JSON list of C-alpha atoms in Angstrom, two decimals:
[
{"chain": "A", "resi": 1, "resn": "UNK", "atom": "CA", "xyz": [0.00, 0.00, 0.00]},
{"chain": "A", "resi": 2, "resn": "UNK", "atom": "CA", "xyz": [1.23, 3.72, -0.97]},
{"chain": "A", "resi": 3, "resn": "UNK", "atom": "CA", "xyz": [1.97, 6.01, 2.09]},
{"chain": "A", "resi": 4, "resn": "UNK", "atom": "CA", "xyz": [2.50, 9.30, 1.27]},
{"chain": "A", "resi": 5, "resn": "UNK", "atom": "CA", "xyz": [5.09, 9.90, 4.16]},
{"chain": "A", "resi": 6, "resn": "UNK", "atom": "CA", "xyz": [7.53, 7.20, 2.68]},
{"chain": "A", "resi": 7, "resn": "UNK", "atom": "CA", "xyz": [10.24, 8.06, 0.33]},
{"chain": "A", "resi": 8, "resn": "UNK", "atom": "CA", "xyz": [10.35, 5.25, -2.30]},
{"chain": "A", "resi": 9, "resn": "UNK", "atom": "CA", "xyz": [12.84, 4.32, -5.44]},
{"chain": "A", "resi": 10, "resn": "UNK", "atom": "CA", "xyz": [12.20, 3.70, -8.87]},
{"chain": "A", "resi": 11, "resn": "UNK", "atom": "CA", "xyz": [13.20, 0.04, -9.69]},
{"chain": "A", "resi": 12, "resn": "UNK", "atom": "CA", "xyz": [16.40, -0.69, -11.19]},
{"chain": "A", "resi": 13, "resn": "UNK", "atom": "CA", "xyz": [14.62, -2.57, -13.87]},
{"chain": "A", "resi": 14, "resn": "UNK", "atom": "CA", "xyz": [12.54, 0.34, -14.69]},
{"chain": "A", "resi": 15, "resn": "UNK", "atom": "CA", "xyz": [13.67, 2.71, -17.46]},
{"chain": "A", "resi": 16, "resn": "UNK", "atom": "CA", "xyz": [11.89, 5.52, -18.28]},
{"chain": "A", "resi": 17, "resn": "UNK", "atom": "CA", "xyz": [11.60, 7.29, -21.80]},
{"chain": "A", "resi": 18, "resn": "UNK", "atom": "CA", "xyz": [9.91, 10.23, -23.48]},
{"chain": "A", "resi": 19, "resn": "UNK", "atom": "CA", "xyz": [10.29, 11.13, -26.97]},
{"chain": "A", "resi": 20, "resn": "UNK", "atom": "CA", "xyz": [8.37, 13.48, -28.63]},
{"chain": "A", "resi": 21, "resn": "UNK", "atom": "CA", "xyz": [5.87, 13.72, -26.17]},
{"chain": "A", "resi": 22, "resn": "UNK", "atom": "CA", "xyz": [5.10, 10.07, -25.74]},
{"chain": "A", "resi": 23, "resn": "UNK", "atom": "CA", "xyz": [6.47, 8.41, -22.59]},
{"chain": "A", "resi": 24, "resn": "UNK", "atom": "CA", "xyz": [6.88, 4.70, -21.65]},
{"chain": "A", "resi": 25, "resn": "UNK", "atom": "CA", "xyz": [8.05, 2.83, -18.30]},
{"chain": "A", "resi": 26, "resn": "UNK", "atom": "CA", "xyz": [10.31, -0.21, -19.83]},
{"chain": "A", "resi": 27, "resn": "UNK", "atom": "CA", "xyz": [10.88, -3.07, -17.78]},
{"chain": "A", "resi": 28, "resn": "UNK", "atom": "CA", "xyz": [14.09, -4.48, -18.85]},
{"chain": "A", "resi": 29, "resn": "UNK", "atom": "CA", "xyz": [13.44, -7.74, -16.18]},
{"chain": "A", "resi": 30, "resn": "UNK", "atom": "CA", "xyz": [10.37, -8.41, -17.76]},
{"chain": "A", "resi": 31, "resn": "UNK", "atom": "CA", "xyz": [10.48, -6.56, -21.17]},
{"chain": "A", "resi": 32, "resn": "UNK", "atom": "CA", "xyz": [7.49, -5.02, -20.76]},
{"chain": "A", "resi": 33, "resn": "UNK", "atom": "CA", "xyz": [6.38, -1.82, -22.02]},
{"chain": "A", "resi": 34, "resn": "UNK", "atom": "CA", "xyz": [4.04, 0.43, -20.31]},
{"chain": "A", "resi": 35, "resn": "UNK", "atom": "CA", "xyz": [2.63, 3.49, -22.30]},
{"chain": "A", "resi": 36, "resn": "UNK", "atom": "CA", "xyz": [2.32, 6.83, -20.10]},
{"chain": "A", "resi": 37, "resn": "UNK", "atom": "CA", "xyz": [1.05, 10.04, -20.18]},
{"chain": "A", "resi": 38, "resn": "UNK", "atom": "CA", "xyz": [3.20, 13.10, -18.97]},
{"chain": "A", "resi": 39, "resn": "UNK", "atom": "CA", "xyz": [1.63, 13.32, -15.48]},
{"chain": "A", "resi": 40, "resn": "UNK", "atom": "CA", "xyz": [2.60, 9.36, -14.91]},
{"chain": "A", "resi": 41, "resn": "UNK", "atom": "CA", "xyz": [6.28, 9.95, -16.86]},
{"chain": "A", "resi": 42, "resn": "UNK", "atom": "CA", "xyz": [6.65, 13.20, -14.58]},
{"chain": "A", "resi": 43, "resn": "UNK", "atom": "CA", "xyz": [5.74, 11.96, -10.82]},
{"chain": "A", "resi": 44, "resn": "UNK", "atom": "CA", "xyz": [7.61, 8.31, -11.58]},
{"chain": "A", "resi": 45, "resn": "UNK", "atom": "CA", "xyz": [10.40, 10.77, -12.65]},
{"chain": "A", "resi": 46, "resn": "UNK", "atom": "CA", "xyz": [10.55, 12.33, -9.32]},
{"chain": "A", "resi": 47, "resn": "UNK", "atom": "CA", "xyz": [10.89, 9.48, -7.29]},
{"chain": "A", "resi": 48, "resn": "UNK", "atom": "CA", "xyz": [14.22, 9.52, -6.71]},
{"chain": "A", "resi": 49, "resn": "UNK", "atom": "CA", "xyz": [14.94, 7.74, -3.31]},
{"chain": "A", "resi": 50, "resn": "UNK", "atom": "CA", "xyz": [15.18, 11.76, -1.58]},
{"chain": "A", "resi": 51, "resn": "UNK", "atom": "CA", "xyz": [11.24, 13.28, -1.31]},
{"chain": "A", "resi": 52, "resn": "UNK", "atom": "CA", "xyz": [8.35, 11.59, 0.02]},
{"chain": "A", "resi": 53, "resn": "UNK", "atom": "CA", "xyz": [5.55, 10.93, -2.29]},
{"chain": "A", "resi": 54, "resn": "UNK", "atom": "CA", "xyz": [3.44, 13.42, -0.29]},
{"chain": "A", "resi": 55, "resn": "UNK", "atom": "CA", "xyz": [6.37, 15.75, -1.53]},
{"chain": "A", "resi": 56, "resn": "UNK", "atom": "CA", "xyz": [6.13, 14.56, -4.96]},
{"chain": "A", "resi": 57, "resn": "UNK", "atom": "CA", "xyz": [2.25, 15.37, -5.61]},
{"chain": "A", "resi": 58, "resn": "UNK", "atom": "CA", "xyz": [2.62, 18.69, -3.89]},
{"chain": "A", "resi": 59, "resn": "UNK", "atom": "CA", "xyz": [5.45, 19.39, -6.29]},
{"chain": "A", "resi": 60, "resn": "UNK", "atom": "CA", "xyz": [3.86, 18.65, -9.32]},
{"chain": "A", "resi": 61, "resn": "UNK", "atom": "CA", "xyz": [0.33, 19.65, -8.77]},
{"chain": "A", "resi": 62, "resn": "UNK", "atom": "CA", "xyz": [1.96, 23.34, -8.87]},
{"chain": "A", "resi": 63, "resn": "UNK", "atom": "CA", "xyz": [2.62, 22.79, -12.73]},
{"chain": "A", "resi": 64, "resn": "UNK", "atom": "CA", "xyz": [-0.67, 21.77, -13.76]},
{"chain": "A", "resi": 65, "resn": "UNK", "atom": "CA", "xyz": [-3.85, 23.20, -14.08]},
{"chain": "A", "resi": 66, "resn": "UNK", "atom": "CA", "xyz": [-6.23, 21.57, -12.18]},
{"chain": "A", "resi": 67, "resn": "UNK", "atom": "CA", "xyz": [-8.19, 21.41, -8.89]},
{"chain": "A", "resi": 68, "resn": "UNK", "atom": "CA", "xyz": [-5.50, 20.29, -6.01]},
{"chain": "A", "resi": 69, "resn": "UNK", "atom": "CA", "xyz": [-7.73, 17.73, -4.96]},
{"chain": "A", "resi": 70, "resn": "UNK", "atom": "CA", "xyz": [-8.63, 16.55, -8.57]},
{"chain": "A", "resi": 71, "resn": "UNK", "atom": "CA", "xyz": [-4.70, 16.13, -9.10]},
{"chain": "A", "resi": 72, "resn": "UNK", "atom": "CA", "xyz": [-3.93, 15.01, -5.69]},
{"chain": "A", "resi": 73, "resn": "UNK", "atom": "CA", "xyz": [-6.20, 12.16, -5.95]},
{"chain": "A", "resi": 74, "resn": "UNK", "atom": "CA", "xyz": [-5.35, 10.96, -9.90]},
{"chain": "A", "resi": 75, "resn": "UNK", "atom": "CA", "xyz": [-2.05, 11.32, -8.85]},
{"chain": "A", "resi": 76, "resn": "UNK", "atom": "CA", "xyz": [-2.16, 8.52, -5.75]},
{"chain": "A", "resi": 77, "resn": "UNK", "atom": "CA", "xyz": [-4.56, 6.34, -7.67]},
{"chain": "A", "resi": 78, "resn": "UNK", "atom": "CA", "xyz": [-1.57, 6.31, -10.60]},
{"chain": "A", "resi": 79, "resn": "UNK", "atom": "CA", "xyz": [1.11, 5.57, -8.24]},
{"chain": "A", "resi": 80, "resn": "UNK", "atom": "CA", "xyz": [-0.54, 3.18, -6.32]},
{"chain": "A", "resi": 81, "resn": "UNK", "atom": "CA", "xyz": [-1.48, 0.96, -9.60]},
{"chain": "A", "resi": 82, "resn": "UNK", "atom": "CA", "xyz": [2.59, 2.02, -9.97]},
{"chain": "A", "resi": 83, "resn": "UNK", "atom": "CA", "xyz": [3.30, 0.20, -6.89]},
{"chain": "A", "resi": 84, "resn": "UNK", "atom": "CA", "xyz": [1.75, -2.83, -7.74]},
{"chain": "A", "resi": 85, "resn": "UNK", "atom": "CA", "xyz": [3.37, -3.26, -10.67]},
{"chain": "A", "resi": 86, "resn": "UNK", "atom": "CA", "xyz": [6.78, -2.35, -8.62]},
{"chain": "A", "resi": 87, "resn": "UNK", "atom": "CA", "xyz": [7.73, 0.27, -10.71]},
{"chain": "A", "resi": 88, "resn": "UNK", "atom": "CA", "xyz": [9.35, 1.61, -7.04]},
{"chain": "A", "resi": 89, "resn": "UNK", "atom": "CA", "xyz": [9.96, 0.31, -3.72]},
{"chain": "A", "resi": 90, "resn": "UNK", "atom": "CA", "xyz": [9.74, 1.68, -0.51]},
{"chain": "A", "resi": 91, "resn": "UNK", "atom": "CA", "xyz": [13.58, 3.12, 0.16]}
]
């Protein structure tokens, strides 16, 4: 389960790409691919083993136009499907 007062890590198998304005998560364990949108490319970005995911969403909520709630909410629904997947890990 996500808790926004952790501070996670991307997975070492997890590489992340965005060319013109498409983004994937690639799992080079695996080889799957996982098509993203900017939001998902941007917060997975972020996780970086130094902010808590509370820290994260604040962050990026700032950049886009939207209710903080709205964003706030998408943005823990994404990363908890994330999570599952172990795309990160708790650091």
């Amino acid at each position: 389960m996500l808790e926004l007062n952790n501070i996670y890590v991307l997975n070492p198998n997890i590489i992340l790409r965005g060319i013109n304005n498409k983004y994937w998560a690639l799992d080079t364990k695996s080889g799957s691919q996982f098509r993203l949108n900017q939001l998902s490319y941007d917060l997975l970005s972020f996780i970086d083993g130094k902010k808590t995911i509370k820290d994260i969403i604040e962050e990026q909520s700032k950049r886009y136009d939207v209710e903080k709630e709205i964003f706030e909410k998408d943005a823990t629904n994404f990363l908890e499907m994330a999570l599952e997947k172990d795309f990160f890990t708790k650091k």
